[in-house]
Coordinates of C-alpha atoms and ligand atoms in Angstrom, one line a residue:
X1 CA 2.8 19.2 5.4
X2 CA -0.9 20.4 6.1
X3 CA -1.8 23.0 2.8
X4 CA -4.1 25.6 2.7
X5 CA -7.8 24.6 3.2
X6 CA -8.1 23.2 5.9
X7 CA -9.9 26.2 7.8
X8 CA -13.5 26.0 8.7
X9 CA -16.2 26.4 6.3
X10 CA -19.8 26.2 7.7
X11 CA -18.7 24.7 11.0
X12 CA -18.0 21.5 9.2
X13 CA -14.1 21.2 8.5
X14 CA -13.1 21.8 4.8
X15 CA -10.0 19.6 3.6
X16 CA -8.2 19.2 0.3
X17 CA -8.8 15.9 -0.9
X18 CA -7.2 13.2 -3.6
X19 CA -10.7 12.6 -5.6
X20 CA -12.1 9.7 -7.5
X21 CA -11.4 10.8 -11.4
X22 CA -14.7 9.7 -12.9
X23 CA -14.3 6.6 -15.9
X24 CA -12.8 8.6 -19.1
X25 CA -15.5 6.9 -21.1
X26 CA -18.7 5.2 -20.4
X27 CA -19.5 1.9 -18.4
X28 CA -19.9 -0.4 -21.2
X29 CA -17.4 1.0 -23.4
X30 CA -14.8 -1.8 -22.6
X31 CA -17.4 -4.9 -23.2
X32 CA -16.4 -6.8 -24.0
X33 CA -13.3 -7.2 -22.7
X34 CA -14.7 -5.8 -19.5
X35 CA -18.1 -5.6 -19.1
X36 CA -19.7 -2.9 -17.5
X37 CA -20.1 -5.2 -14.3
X38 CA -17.2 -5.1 -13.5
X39 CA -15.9 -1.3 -14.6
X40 CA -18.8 -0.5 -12.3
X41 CA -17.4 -2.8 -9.1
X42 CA -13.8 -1.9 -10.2
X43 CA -14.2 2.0 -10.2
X44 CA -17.5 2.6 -7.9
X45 CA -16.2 0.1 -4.9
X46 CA -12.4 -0.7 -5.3
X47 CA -10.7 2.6 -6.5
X48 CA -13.4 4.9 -4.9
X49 CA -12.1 2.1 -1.8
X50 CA -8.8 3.0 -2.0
X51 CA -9.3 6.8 -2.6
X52 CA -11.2 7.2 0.4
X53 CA -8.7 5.3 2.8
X54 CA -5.6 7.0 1.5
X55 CA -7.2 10.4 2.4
X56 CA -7.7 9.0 6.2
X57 CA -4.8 8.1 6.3
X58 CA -2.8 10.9 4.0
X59 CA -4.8 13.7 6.6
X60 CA -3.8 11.5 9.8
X61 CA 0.0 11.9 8.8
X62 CA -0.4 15.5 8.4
X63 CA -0.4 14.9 4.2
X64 CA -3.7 17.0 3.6
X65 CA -3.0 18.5 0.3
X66 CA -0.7 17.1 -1.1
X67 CA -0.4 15.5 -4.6
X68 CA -1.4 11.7 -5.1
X69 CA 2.6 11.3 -6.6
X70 CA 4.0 12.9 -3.3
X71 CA 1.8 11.0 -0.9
X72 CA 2.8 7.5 -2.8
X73 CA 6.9 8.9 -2.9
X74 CA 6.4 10.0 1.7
X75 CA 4.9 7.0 2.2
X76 CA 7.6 4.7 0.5
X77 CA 10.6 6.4 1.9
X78 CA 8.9 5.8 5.1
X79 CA 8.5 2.6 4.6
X80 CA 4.4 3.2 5.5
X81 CA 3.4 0.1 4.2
X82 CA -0.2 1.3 4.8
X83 CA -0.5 4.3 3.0
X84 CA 1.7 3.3 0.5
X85 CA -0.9 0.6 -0.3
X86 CA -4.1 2.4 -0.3
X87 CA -2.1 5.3 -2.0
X88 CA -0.6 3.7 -4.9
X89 CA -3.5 1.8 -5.6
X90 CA -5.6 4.9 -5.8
X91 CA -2.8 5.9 -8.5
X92 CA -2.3 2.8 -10.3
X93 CA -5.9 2.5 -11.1
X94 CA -6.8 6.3 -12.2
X95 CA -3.7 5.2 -14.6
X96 CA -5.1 1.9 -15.3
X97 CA -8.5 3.9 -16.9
X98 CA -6.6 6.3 -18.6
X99 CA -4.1 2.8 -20.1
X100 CA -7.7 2.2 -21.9
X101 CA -10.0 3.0 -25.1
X102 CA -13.1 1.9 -26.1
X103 CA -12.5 -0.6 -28.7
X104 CA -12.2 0.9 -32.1
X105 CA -10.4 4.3 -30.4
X106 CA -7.7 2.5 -28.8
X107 CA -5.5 3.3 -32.2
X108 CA -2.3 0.9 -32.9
X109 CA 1.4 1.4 -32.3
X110 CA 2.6 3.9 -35.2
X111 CA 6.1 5.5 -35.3
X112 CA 8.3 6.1 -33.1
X113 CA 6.7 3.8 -30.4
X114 CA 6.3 1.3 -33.5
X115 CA 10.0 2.1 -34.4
X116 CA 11.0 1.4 -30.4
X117 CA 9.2 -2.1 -29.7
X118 CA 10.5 -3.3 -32.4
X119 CA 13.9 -2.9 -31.7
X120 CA 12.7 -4.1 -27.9
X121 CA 11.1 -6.8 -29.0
X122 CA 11.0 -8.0 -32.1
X123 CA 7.9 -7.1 -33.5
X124 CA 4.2 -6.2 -32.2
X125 CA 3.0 -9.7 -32.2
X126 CA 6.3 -10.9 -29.9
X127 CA 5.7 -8.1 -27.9
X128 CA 2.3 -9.1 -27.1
X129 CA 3.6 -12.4 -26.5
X130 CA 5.5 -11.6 -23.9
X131 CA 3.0 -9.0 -22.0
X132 CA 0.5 -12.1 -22.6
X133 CA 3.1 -14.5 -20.9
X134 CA 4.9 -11.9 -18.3
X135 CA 1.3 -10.7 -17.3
X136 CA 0.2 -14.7 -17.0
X137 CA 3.1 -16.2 -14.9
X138 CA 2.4 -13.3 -12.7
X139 CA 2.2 -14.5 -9.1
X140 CA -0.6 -13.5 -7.1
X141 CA -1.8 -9.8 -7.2
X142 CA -0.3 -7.1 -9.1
X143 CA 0.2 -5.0 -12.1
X144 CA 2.2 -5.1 -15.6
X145 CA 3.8 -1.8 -16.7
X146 CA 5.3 -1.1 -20.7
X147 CA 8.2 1.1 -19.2
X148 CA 10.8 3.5 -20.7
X149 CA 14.1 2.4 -19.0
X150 CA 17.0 4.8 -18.8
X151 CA 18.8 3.8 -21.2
X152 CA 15.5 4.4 -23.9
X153 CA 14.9 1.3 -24.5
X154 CA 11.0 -0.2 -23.9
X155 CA 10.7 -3.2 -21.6
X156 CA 8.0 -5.0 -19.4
X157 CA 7.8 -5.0 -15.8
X158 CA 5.2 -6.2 -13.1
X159 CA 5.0 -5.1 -9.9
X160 CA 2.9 -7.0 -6.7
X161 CA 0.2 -5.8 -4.7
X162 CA 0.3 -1.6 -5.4
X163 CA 3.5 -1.5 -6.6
X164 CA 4.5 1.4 -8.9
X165 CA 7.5 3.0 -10.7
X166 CA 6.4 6.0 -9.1
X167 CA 9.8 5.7 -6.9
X168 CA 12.5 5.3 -9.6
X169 CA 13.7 8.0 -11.9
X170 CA 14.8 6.0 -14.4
X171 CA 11.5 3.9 -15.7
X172 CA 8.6 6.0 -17.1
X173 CA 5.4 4.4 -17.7
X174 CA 3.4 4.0 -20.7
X175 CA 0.5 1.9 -19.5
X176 CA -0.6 -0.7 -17.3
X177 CA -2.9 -3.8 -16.9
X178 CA -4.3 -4.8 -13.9
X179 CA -3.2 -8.6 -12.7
X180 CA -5.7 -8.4 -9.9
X181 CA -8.5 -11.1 -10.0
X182 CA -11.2 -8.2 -9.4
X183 CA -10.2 -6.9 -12.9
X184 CA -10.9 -9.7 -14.9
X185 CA -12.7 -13.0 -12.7
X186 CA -16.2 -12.0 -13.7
X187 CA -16.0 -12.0 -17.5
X188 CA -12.9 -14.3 -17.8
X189 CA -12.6 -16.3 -14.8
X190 CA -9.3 -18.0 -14.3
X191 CA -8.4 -17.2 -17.9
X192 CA -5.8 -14.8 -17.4
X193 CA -3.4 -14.8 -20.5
X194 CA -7.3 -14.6 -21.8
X195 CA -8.0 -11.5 -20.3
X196 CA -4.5 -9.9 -21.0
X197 CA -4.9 -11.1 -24.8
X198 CA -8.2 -9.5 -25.0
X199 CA -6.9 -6.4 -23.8
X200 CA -4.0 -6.0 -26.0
X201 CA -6.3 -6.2 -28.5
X202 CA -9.1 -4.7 -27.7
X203 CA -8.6 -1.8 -25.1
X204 CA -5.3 -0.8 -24.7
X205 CA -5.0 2.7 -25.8
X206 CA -2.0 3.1 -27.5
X207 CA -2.5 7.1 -28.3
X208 CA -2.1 7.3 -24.5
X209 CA 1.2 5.3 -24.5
X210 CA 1.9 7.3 -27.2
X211 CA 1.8 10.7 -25.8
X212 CA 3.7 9.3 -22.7
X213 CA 6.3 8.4 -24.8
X214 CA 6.4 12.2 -26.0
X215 CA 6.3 13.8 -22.5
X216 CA 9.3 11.0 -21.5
X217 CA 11.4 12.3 -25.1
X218 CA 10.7 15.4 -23.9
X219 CA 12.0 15.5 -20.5
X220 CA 8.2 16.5 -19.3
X221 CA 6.1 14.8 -16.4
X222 CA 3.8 12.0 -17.6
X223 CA 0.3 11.3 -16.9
X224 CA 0.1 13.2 -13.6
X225 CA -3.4 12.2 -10.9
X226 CA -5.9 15.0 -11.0
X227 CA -5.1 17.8 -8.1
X228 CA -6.4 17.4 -4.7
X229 CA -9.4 19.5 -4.5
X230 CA -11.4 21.0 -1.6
X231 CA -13.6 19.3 0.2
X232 CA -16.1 19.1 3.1
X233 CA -15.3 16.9 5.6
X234 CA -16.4 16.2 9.2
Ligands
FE2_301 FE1 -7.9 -3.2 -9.5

């Protein structure tokens, strides 16, 4: 459902648009775990990729406007394989950046969250044993997701290609990694369960899974993609 915006501004046609959210910290603030290579090729070519197709696509089914979460939600009840691509991906990675700290500010599981993996599974270290080994037996491309399950208990997930929990009520995210080989090939190569290692314990930030732990406790939203704003567009 077209939104307001849309008129004419200075004969060129002005449109709200799903933006690129800029990096949350600086290029080389991941090295190196992931150099600033590949943040740069990551964010600047793949997301800002994926952005700019699901807004062609989002206007061209009359979804100027809307929110990033309702675009992804239309396009999977309507089985538009398309969008749903371009437009989860555009999600999954604004997530992705926001799943990470630069090392030193990426904090450790305390409390509660402590308190829940734990009971999940184990203890930290066999918790990262089994995002290390979930994450690596992955096959192909994808993404691994620390959920909140409906019954409050923490558990691991991945999804192929763009999939999200986006469409089910009953898993809340708390971060991601991405499996795809862009993410990781240039400073790890093949070494997956390297890269995923790394990350654990290097970049993950674990204040943000943290506060979406709260939100989910809380019966709020999570981590919601920034609101389309106004554009021009020809
Ligand atoms: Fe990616």
């Amino acid at each position: 459902m077209p939104r307001s915006g849309t008129g004419r501004s200075g004969g060129r046609c002005a449109h709200v648009m799903i933006t690129l959210p800029p990096l949350p910290y600086d290029l080389n603030a991941l090295a190196p775990t992931i150099s600033a290579r590949t943040l740069e090729f990551h964010h600047g070519k793949h997301h800002a990729a994926y952005v700019k197709k699901t807004n062609e696509l989002a206007k061209a089914r009359g979804l100027d406007g809307a929110r990033l979460e309702e675009i992804v939600r239309k396009a999977a009840e309507a089985e538009d394989q398309a969008l749903f691509n371009q437009a989860a991906q555009a999600w999954n990675h604004a997530f992705f950046w926001e799943s990470m700290a630069p090392a030193g500010q990426a904090g450790a599981p305390e409390g509660t969250l402590l308190d829940m993996i734990a009971r999940s599974f184990g203890d930290v270290e066999r918790f990262k044993a089994a995002f290390v080994q979930e994450g690596g037996a992955h096959f192909g491309s994808g993404w691994i997701w620390l959920l909140l399950d409906g019954a409050g208990a923490l558990k691991l997930a991945t999804t192929h290609d763009a999939g999200n929990p986006l469409m089910s009520a009953q898993t809340f995210p708390l971060f991601t990694c991405d499996l795809w080989e862009h993410a990781y090939y240039l400073d790890h190569q093949n070494d997956r369960p390297g890269f995923l290692k790394a990350w654990l314990d290097g970049v993950c930030n674990w204040q943000f899974a943290t506060r979406q732990l709260t939100l989910a406790r809380e019966g709020k939203n999570g981590w919601r993609h920034p609101a389309p704003s106004m554009a021009l567009a020809d």
